[in-house]
mmCIF file of C-alpha atoms in Angstrom:
data_model
loop_
_atom_site.group_PDB
_atom_site.id
_atom_site.type_symbol
_atom_site.label_atom_id
_atom_site.label_comp_id
_atom_site.label_asym_id
_atom_site.label_seq_id
_atom_site.Cartn_x
_atom_site.Cartn_y
_atom_site.Cartn_z
ATOM 1 C CA MET A 17 -0.021 -0.063 0.115
ATOM 2 C CA SER A 18 1.379 3.396 -0.936
ATOM 3 C CA ARG A 19 2.013 6.081 1.791
ATOM 4 C CA ARG A 20 -0.568 8.191 0.337
ATOM 5 C CA ALA A 21 -3.277 5.444 0.436
ATOM 6 C CA LEU A 22 -2.153 4.609 3.995
ATOM 7 C CA THR A 23 -2.453 8.197 5.127
ATOM 8 C CA LEU A 24 -5.989 8.410 3.680
ATOM 9 C CA LEU A 25 -6.969 5.105 5.424
ATOM 10 C CA VAL A 26 -5.674 6.290 8.704
ATOM 11 C CA ALA A 27 -7.301 9.787 8.370
ATOM 12 C CA GLY A 28 -10.640 8.093 7.431
ATOM 13 C CA PHE A 29 -10.484 5.744 10.438
ATOM 14 C CA LEU A 30 -9.712 8.549 12.788
ATOM 15 C CA THR A 31 -12.420 10.746 11.414
ATOM 16 C CA LEU A 32 -14.898 7.923 11.879
ATOM 17 C CA ALA A 33 -13.659 7.159 15.401
ATOM 18 C CA LEU A 34 -14.045 10.793 16.266
ATOM 19 C CA ALA A 35 -17.599 10.961 14.750
ATOM 20 C CA VAL A 36 -18.625 7.870 16.742
ATOM 21 C CA GLY A 37 -16.893 9.060 19.866
ATOM 22 C CA GLY A 38 -18.682 12.653 19.532
ATOM 23 C CA ALA A 39 -21.939 10.954 19.079
ATOM 24 C CA MET A 40 -21.667 9.062 22.341
ATOM 25 C CA LEU A 41 -20.505 12.330 24.167
ATOM 26 C CA PRO A 42 -22.953 13.021 27.031
ATOM 27 C CA VAL A 43 -24.786 16.334 26.701
ATOM 28 C CA PRO A 44 -26.770 18.303 29.164
ATOM 29 C CA TYR A 45 -30.247 17.884 27.429
ATOM 30 C CA VAL A 46 -33.378 15.706 28.431
ATOM 31 C CA VAL A 47 -35.593 14.076 25.909
ATOM 32 C CA LEU A 48 -39.103 14.182 26.436
ATOM 33 C CA SER A 49 -41.494 11.577 24.871
ATOM 34 C CA PRO A 50 -45.067 10.519 25.175
ATOM 35 C CA GLY A 51 -45.474 8.484 28.430
ATOM 36 C CA PRO A 52 -48.146 6.004 29.771
ATOM 37 C CA THR A 53 -51.716 6.841 29.482
ATOM 38 C CA GLU A 54 -54.178 5.625 32.103
ATOM 39 C CA ASN A 55 -57.945 5.610 32.221
ATOM 40 C CA THR A 56 -58.937 7.115 35.502
ATOM 41 C CA ILE A 57 -62.149 5.305 35.293
ATOM 42 C CA GLY A 58 -60.597 2.168 34.552
ATOM 43 C CA ASP A 59 -58.032 -0.153 35.886
ATOM 44 C CA VAL A 60 -54.153 -0.393 36.078
ATOM 45 C CA LYS A 61 -52.838 -3.892 36.534
ATOM 46 C CA GLY A 62 -56.293 -5.200 37.540
ATOM 47 C CA LYS A 63 -56.778 -2.512 40.289
ATOM 48 C CA PRO A 64 -59.095 0.477 39.840
ATOM 49 C CA VAL A 65 -57.253 3.844 39.458
ATOM 50 C CA ILE A 66 -60.015 5.448 41.634
ATOM 51 C CA THR A 67 -61.414 3.615 44.504
ATOM 52 C CA VAL A 68 -64.361 5.083 46.684
ATOM 53 C CA THR A 69 -65.179 3.548 50.096
ATOM 54 C CA GLY A 70 -68.047 4.747 52.254
ATOM 55 C CA HIS A 71 -70.362 6.353 49.421
ATOM 56 C CA GLU A 72 -72.376 4.867 46.712
ATOM 57 C CA THR A 73 -70.745 4.732 43.328
ATOM 58 C CA TYR A 74 -72.163 3.853 39.814
ATOM 59 C CA PRO A 75 -70.799 1.833 36.862
ATOM 60 C CA THR A 76 -69.535 3.715 33.972
ATOM 61 C CA THR A 77 -67.987 3.302 30.525
ATOM 62 C CA GLY A 78 -65.624 5.060 28.028
ATOM 63 C CA MET A 79 -62.297 6.763 28.655
ATOM 64 C CA LEU A 80 -61.319 9.695 30.992
ATOM 65 C CA SER A 81 -57.665 9.449 30.409
ATOM 66 C CA MET A 82 -54.771 11.085 32.137
ATOM 67 C CA VAL A 83 -51.710 11.492 30.045
ATOM 68 C CA THR A 84 -47.950 11.665 31.064
ATOM 69 C CA VAL A 85 -44.482 12.693 29.648
ATOM 70 C CA ALA A 86 -41.437 10.227 29.967
ATOM 71 C CA TYR A 87 -38.020 11.680 30.109
ATOM 72 C CA GLN A 88 -34.641 10.294 29.342
ATOM 73 C CA GLY A 89 -31.389 11.929 30.536
ATOM 74 C CA GLY A 90 -30.605 14.166 33.518
ATOM 75 C CA PRO A 91 -27.494 14.672 35.965
ATOM 76 C CA GLY A 92 -25.693 11.284 36.382
ATOM 77 C CA ASN A 93 -27.546 9.767 33.457
ATOM 78 C CA ARG A 94 -26.841 12.056 30.470
ATOM 79 C CA ILE A 95 -27.931 11.358 26.883
ATOM 80 C CA GLY A 96 -25.477 10.934 24.024
ATOM 81 C CA LEU A 97 -25.330 13.550 21.265
ATOM 82 C CA LEU A 98 -26.773 10.978 18.805
ATOM 83 C CA THR A 99 -29.919 10.620 20.971
ATOM 84 C CA ALA A 100 -30.199 14.225 21.141
ATOM 85 C CA LEU A 101 -30.027 14.504 17.503
ATOM 86 C CA ARG A 102 -32.530 11.950 16.923
ATOM 87 C CA GLY A 103 -34.985 13.757 19.157
ATOM 88 C CA TRP A 104 -34.491 17.038 17.261
ATOM 89 C CA LEU A 105 -35.582 15.284 14.199
ATOM 90 C CA ASP A 106 -38.663 13.617 15.785
ATOM 91 C CA ASP A 107 -41.746 15.884 15.944
ATOM 92 C CA THR A 108 -43.395 13.770 18.774
ATOM 93 C CA ILE A 109 -40.117 14.388 21.061
ATOM 94 C CA ALA A 110 -38.949 17.373 22.609
ATOM 95 C CA VAL A 111 -35.204 17.931 23.581
ATOM 96 C CA VAL A 112 -34.896 20.546 26.288
ATOM 97 C CA PRO A 113 -31.937 21.940 28.430
ATOM 98 C CA GLU A 114 -31.381 19.793 31.539
ATOM 99 C CA GLU A 115 -31.999 22.608 33.853
ATOM 100 C CA THR A 116 -35.564 22.760 32.419
ATOM 101 C CA ILE A 117 -36.346 19.554 34.382
ATOM 102 C CA PHE A 118 -33.676 19.511 37.016
ATOM 103 C CA PRO A 119 -32.821 23.086 38.209
ATOM 104 C CA ARG A 120 -29.155 23.455 39.193
ATOM 105 C CA GLU A 121 -30.075 24.303 42.856
ATOM 106 C CA GLN A 122 -31.786 20.841 43.218
ATOM 107 C CA THR A 123 -30.514 17.299 43.061
ATOM 108 C CA VAL A 124 -32.409 14.574 41.036
ATOM 109 C CA GLU A 125 -33.658 13.127 44.136
ATOM 110 C CA GLU A 126 -35.169 16.410 45.432
ATOM 111 C CA VAL A 127 -36.896 16.822 42.062
ATOM 112 C CA GLU A 128 -38.328 13.404 42.232
ATOM 113 C CA GLU A 129 -39.506 13.945 45.801
ATOM 114 C CA GLU A 130 -41.255 17.351 44.634
ATOM 115 C CA ASN A 131 -42.884 15.407 41.889
ATOM 116 C CA THR A 132 -44.234 12.923 44.500
ATOM 117 C CA ALA A 133 -45.361 15.496 46.822
ATOM 118 C CA GLU A 134 -47.192 17.193 43.844
ATOM 119 C CA MET A 135 -48.998 14.066 42.885
ATOM 120 C CA ALA A 136 -50.350 13.475 46.473
ATOM 121 C CA THR A 137 -51.416 17.129 46.692
ATOM 122 C CA SER A 138 -53.085 16.901 43.299
ATOM 123 C CA GLN A 139 -55.037 13.837 44.417
ATOM 124 C CA GLU A 140 -56.362 15.696 47.478
ATOM 125 C CA THR A 141 -57.242 19.027 45.631
ATOM 126 C CA SER A 142 -58.850 17.038 42.890
ATOM 127 C CA THR A 143 -61.166 15.018 45.497
ATOM 128 C CA ALA A 144 -62.007 18.373 46.999
ATOM 129 C CA ALA A 145 -62.845 19.866 43.460
ATOM 130 C CA ALA A 146 -65.213 16.976 42.652
ATOM 131 C CA LEU A 147 -66.906 16.874 45.972
ATOM 132 C CA ARG A 148 -67.435 20.654 45.764
ATOM 133 C CA GLU A 149 -69.031 20.238 42.294
ATOM 134 C CA LEU A 150 -71.353 17.666 43.766
ATOM 135 C CA LYS A 151 -72.123 19.795 46.721
ATOM 136 C CA ILE A 152 -70.880 17.173 49.131
ATOM 137 C CA ALA A 153 -69.573 18.898 52.336
ATOM 138 C CA TYR A 154 -65.995 18.436 53.632
ATOM 139 C CA GLN A 155 -63.757 20.306 55.824
ATOM 140 C CA ASN A 156 -60.793 22.565 54.909
ATOM 141 C CA VAL A 157 -57.812 21.888 57.120
ATOM 142 C CA VAL A 158 -54.691 24.176 57.780
ATOM 143 C CA GLU A 159 -51.729 21.955 58.273
ATOM 144 C CA VAL A 160 -48.111 22.709 59.411
ATOM 145 C CA ALA A 161 -45.807 21.878 56.292
ATOM 146 C CA SER A 162 -42.558 22.891 57.825
ATOM 147 C CA THR A 163 -40.981 25.507 60.079
ATOM 148 C CA ASP A 164 -38.031 27.818 59.485
ATOM 149 C CA LYS A 165 -34.721 26.779 60.924
ATOM 150 C CA GLY A 166 -33.962 28.933 64.066
ATOM 151 C CA SER A 167 -37.670 30.308 64.164
ATOM 152 C CA PRO A 168 -39.693 30.427 67.463
ATOM 153 C CA ALA A 169 -42.110 27.773 65.869
ATOM 154 C CA GLU A 170 -39.298 25.267 65.257
ATOM 155 C CA GLY A 171 -39.671 22.069 67.507
ATOM 156 C CA LYS A 172 -43.028 23.470 68.889
ATOM 157 C CA LEU A 173 -45.193 23.258 65.699
ATOM 158 C CA LEU A 174 -44.525 20.028 64.001
ATOM 159 C CA PRO A 175 -45.071 19.006 60.376
ATOM 160 C CA GLY A 176 -48.388 17.281 60.042
ATOM 161 C CA ASP A 177 -50.051 19.438 62.953
ATOM 162 C CA ILE A 178 -53.345 20.560 62.152
ATOM 163 C CA ILE A 179 -54.058 24.193 63.314
ATOM 164 C CA THR A 180 -57.524 24.366 64.449
ATOM 165 C CA SER A 181 -57.425 27.817 66.128
ATOM 166 C CA VAL A 182 -55.338 30.834 66.963
ATOM 167 C CA ASP A 183 -55.707 32.646 70.188
ATOM 168 C CA GLY A 184 -59.157 30.561 70.539
ATOM 169 C CA THR A 185 -60.470 31.821 67.097
ATOM 170 C CA PRO A 186 -61.166 28.793 64.646
ATOM 171 C CA ALA A 187 -58.600 28.742 61.753
ATOM 172 C CA THR A 188 -60.640 29.071 58.707
ATOM 173 C CA GLY A 189 -57.547 29.124 56.266
ATOM 174 C CA MET A 190 -53.981 29.835 55.900
ATOM 175 C CA GLU A 191 -54.588 33.525 55.390
ATOM 176 C CA ALA A 192 -56.793 33.735 58.515
ATOM 177 C CA VAL A 193 -54.042 32.233 60.550
ATOM 178 C CA ALA A 194 -51.276 34.392 59.245
ATOM 179 C CA ALA A 195 -53.397 37.571 59.749
ATOM 180 C CA ALA A 196 -54.226 36.426 63.481
ATOM 181 C CA VAL A 197 -50.532 36.188 64.042
ATOM 182 C CA ARG A 198 -49.815 39.549 62.308
ATOM 183 C CA LYS A 199 -52.334 41.271 64.781
ATOM 184 C CA HIS A 200 -49.667 40.711 67.564
ATOM 185 C CA THR A 201 -46.751 42.986 68.260
ATOM 186 C CA PRO A 202 -43.488 41.166 67.871
ATOM 187 C CA GLY A 203 -42.356 39.614 70.963
ATOM 188 C CA ASP A 204 -46.018 38.797 71.975
ATOM 189 C CA ASP A 205 -47.016 35.053 72.566
ATOM 190 C CA VAL A 206 -49.577 33.572 70.361
ATOM 191 C CA THR A 207 -51.522 30.412 71.108
ATOM 192 C CA PHE A 208 -52.338 27.795 68.404
ATOM 193 C CA GLY A 209 -55.015 25.038 68.932
ATOM 194 C CA VAL A 210 -53.426 21.993 67.488
ATOM 195 C CA ASP A 211 -54.594 18.648 66.486
ATOM 196 C CA ARG A 212 -51.508 16.361 66.673
ATOM 197 C CA LYS A 213 -52.221 12.836 65.472
ATOM 198 C CA GLY A 214 -55.626 13.001 67.059
ATOM 199 C CA ALA A 215 -54.479 14.603 70.550
ATOM 200 C CA LYS A 216 -55.666 18.193 70.863
ATOM 201 C CA GLN A 217 -53.417 20.640 72.646
ATOM 202 C CA ASP A 218 -52.658 24.237 72.844
ATOM 203 C CA VAL A 219 -49.205 25.314 71.710
ATOM 204 C CA THR A 220 -47.823 28.770 72.721
ATOM 205 C CA VAL A 221 -45.139 30.434 70.481
ATOM 206 C CA LYS A 222 -43.424 33.829 70.859
ATOM 207 C CA THR A 223 -43.543 35.990 67.763
ATOM 208 C CA VAL A 224 -40.605 37.713 66.236
ATOM 209 C CA LYS A 225 -40.381 40.620 63.980
ATOM 210 C CA GLY A 226 -40.479 39.580 60.367
ATOM 211 C CA PRO A 227 -38.769 41.136 57.166
ATOM 212 C CA ASP A 228 -41.808 43.608 56.781
ATOM 213 C CA GLY A 229 -41.794 44.385 60.571
ATOM 214 C CA GLN A 230 -44.759 42.480 61.239
ATOM 215 C CA ALA A 231 -45.041 39.655 63.888
ATOM 216 C CA ILE A 232 -44.188 36.136 62.639
ATOM 217 C CA VAL A 233 -43.506 32.702 64.198
ATOM 218 C CA GLY A 234 -41.679 31.028 61.227
ATOM 219 C CA VAL A 235 -44.277 28.274 60.192
ATOM 220 C CA ARG A 236 -45.042 27.249 56.776
ATOM 221 C CA MET A 237 -48.553 26.118 55.929
ATOM 222 C CA GLY A 238 -50.427 23.997 53.578
ATOM 223 C CA MET A 239 -54.331 23.110 53.001
ATOM 224 C CA SER A 240 -55.419 19.702 53.520
ATOM 225 C CA TYR A 241 -58.808 18.279 53.700
ATOM 226 C CA LYS A 242 -61.206 16.074 55.766
ATOM 227 C CA PHE A 243 -63.580 14.223 53.431
ATOM 228 C CA PRO A 244 -66.764 12.315 54.736
ATOM 229 C CA PHE A 245 -65.501 9.183 52.844
ATOM 230 C CA ALA A 246 -62.320 7.727 51.502
ATOM 231 C CA VAL A 247 -61.254 8.399 47.979
ATOM 232 C CA ASN A 248 -58.077 6.400 46.841
ATOM 233 C CA ILE A 249 -56.277 7.067 43.630
ATOM 234 C CA SER A 250 -53.466 4.714 42.576
ATOM 235 C CA VAL A 251 -51.480 5.185 39.232
ATOM 236 C CA GLY A 252 -48.052 3.815 40.000
ATOM 237 C CA ASP A 253 -44.918 5.616 39.517
ATOM 238 C CA VAL A 254 -46.250 8.932 38.277
ATOM 239 C CA GLY A 255 -45.399 12.287 39.696
ATOM 240 C CA GLY A 256 -46.443 15.835 39.231
ATOM 241 C CA PRO A 257 -49.923 17.695 39.329
ATOM 242 C CA SER A 258 -50.948 17.603 35.844
ATOM 243 C CA ALA A 259 -53.417 14.834 36.092
ATOM 244 C CA GLY A 260 -55.607 16.665 38.522
ATOM 245 C CA LEU A 261 -58.529 17.437 36.050
ATOM 246 C CA MET A 262 -58.731 13.837 34.879
ATOM 247 C CA PHE A 263 -58.676 12.639 38.525
ATOM 248 C CA SER A 264 -61.670 15.178 39.404
ATOM 249 C CA LEU A 265 -63.539 14.082 36.338
ATOM 250 C CA GLY A 266 -62.908 10.335 37.096
ATOM 251 C CA ILE A 267 -64.249 10.652 40.742
ATOM 252 C CA TYR A 268 -67.224 12.877 39.455
ATOM 253 C CA ASP A 269 -68.172 10.179 37.031
ATOM 254 C CA LYS A 270 -67.936 7.357 39.663
ATOM 255 C CA LEU A 271 -70.204 9.291 42.019
ATOM 256 C CA THR A 272 -72.892 10.200 39.736
ATOM 257 C CA PRO A 273 -75.443 7.894 37.765
ATOM 258 C CA GLY A 274 -74.751 7.227 34.045
ATOM 259 C CA PRO A 275 -71.440 7.176 32.261
ATOM 260 C CA LEU A 276 -70.189 11.001 31.803
ATOM 261 C CA THR A 277 -68.660 10.287 28.610
ATOM 262 C CA GLY A 278 -71.446 8.194 26.854
ATOM 263 C CA GLY A 279 -68.720 5.732 25.920
ATOM 264 C CA LYS A 280 -66.609 8.083 24.220
ATOM 265 C CA ALA A 281 -62.626 8.061 24.434
ATOM 266 C CA ILE A 282 -61.632 11.426 26.130
ATOM 267 C CA ALA A 283 -58.278 12.291 27.494
ATOM 268 C CA GLY A 284 -56.951 15.359 28.966
ATOM 269 C CA THR A 285 -54.659 17.306 31.245
ATOM 270 C CA GLY A 286 -54.327 20.228 33.610
ATOM 271 C CA THR A 287 -53.848 20.946 37.282
ATOM 272 C CA MET A 288 -56.738 21.078 39.484
ATOM 273 C CA ASP A 289 -57.076 23.287 42.828
ATOM 274 C CA GLY A 290 -59.690 22.821 45.437
ATOM 275 C CA GLU A 291 -61.926 25.483 44.075
ATOM 276 C CA GLY A 292 -62.235 23.538 40.747
ATOM 277 C CA ASN A 293 -59.863 25.943 38.672
ATOM 278 C CA VAL A 294 -57.952 24.134 35.664
ATOM 279 C CA GLY A 295 -54.144 25.268 35.433
ATOM 280 C CA ALA A 296 -51.652 24.953 32.636
ATOM 281 C CA ILE A 297 -49.079 22.018 32.274
ATOM 282 C CA GLY A 298 -45.890 21.144 30.591
ATOM 283 C CA GLY A 299 -45.272 18.845 27.629
ATOM 284 C CA ILE A 300 -48.511 19.440 25.970
ATOM 285 C CA GLU A 301 -47.241 17.987 22.612
ATOM 286 C CA GLN A 302 -46.096 14.813 23.844
ATOM 287 C CA LYS A 303 -49.207 14.362 25.912
ATOM 288 C CA MET A 304 -51.519 14.795 22.936
ATOM 289 C CA VAL A 305 -49.381 12.237 20.954
ATOM 290 C CA GLY A 306 -49.767 9.669 23.735
ATOM 291 C CA ALA A 307 -53.473 10.469 23.881
ATOM 292 C CA LYS A 308 -54.016 9.806 20.327
ATOM 293 C CA LYS A 309 -52.024 6.617 20.341
ATOM 294 C CA ALA A 310 -54.308 5.432 23.263
ATOM 295 C CA GLY A 311 -57.289 5.925 21.128
ATOM 296 C CA ALA A 312 -58.714 9.318 22.434
ATOM 297 C CA THR A 313 -60.493 11.361 19.924
ATOM 298 C CA ILE A 314 -61.171 14.419 22.386
ATOM 299 C CA PHE A 315 -58.513 16.012 24.317
ATOM 300 C CA LEU A 316 -59.352 18.446 27.205
ATOM 301 C CA THR A 317 -56.900 21.364 27.174
ATOM 302 C CA PRO A 318 -56.262 24.008 29.675
ATOM 303 C CA SER A 319 -56.929 27.304 27.990
ATOM 304 C CA ALA A 320 -53.453 28.677 28.719
ATOM 305 C CA ASN A 321 -52.003 25.634 26.775
ATOM 306 C CA CYS A 322 -54.253 26.143 23.788
ATOM 307 C CA PRO A 323 -51.750 28.085 21.425
ATOM 308 C CA ALA A 324 -49.229 25.467 21.634
ATOM 309 C CA ALA A 325 -51.634 22.636 21.529
ATOM 310 C CA ALA A 326 -53.484 23.878 18.422
ATOM 311 C CA ALA A 327 -50.251 24.307 16.626
ATOM 312 C CA ALA A 328 -49.281 20.779 17.124
ATOM 313 C CA VAL A 329 -52.444 18.766 17.386
ATOM 314 C CA PRO A 330 -52.402 15.306 15.778
ATOM 315 C CA ALA A 331 -55.004 14.643 13.126
ATOM 316 C CA GLY A 332 -58.126 13.303 14.509
ATOM 317 C CA LEU A 333 -57.906 14.655 17.887
ATOM 318 C CA ARG A 334 -60.408 17.416 18.815
ATOM 319 C CA LEU A 335 -59.173 19.926 21.333
ATOM 320 C CA VAL A 336 -61.600 21.359 23.892
ATOM 321 C CA LYS A 337 -60.761 24.384 26.053
ATOM 322 C CA VAL A 338 -61.303 24.022 29.576
ATOM 323 C CA ASP A 339 -60.906 26.621 32.621
ATOM 324 C CA THR A 340 -62.770 24.869 35.395
ATOM 325 C CA LEU A 341 -63.994 21.419 36.329
ATOM 326 C CA ASN A 342 -67.670 22.561 35.921
ATOM 327 C CA GLY A 343 -66.772 23.919 32.452
ATOM 328 C CA ALA A 344 -65.173 20.490 31.405
ATOM 329 C CA ILE A 345 -68.156 18.774 32.608
ATOM 330 C CA LYS A 346 -70.528 20.961 30.776
ATOM 331 C CA ALA A 347 -68.390 20.477 27.646
ATOM 332 C CA ILE A 348 -68.467 16.638 27.989
ATOM 333 C CA ASP A 349 -72.255 16.660 28.357
ATOM 334 C CA ALA A 350 -72.625 18.800 25.306
ATOM 335 C CA ILE A 351 -70.315 16.257 23.210
ATOM 336 C CA ARG A 352 -72.243 13.394 24.739
ATOM 337 C CA THR A 353 -75.784 14.646 23.954
ATOM 338 C CA GLY A 354 -74.934 16.438 20.869
ATOM 339 C CA SER A 355 -76.500 19.744 22.093
ATOM 340 C CA GLY A 356 -74.894 22.737 23.561
ATOM 341 C CA SER A 357 -71.698 24.695 22.891
ATOM 342 C CA VAL A 358 -68.311 22.965 23.283
ATOM 343 C CA PRO A 359 -65.324 25.680 23.728
ATOM 344 C CA ALA A 360 -62.816 25.092 20.971
ATOM 345 C CA CYS A 361 -59.082 25.162 21.709
ATOM 346 C CA THR A 362 -57.472 27.412 19.123
ATOM 347 C CA SER A 363 -54.378 29.365 18.577
#
């Protein structure tokens, strides 16, 4: 072999090796793709997604499916450049910077824990919204989420404590509790009525001056609920709050006679608060693809997500705009009966 041919061969081999090696290099991106789709009025692995105990339920049919987004990559498990390039060429996949999913100030474990907590909260607020829509009474509960390190409340008010009163006045909500504390002069004592794992007691905490000069004790609160019967939601290893709307619809459907969908295949997404308001979510493009693959023909879309959804909707999938649980139910009723207006989700 001539020297020139040998040089070209070696150069070609090195170029190929560099190309292969470069394609395998880890990059700080995450691939988002359509994840599992589960029917909230159906079963997962033989177990109902929604189980109601202590209240009459009714048989139903059709689909009210929650949709998810799967991810690949992240700190400690980065994807290769070739995987990212494939994703950029696939319209059903999104490739986003790593910090979009995993903020630099959080570990992977912290992000996953946050997603799990958001799912648990979503199940609570979804149940509250459904019962509110059905005019079934329940209690709003102010719960201690955490206390600030070094604050007067640390060690006195414990995570999970239910605050029932402040200075003898019933606690009707987080803002009412905060306002009752702010009425004090910094340095005053404030007495919390607390339900701690079923044991009622008074806890006295000294206030201090907050950043705005008003009295604080350093407690962080959250809302929880006491329902008149048990609602259990089981979807496996899924996190985040975006299934809230579909949970509420599934609960509503099980607690009312006749199938809400009329047997139709409906999917959707959106967060849900205890008042029945639907909020925006991420990954709408991937969720629509997952819904279409699962056989859905109608997709309930938070109004804030409508522009992005309308620009990428798969053929054969009808987008319905929703802002509230009540509005979603009315839209489904109109679709089922063929009468009434159905809000369209447009760009």
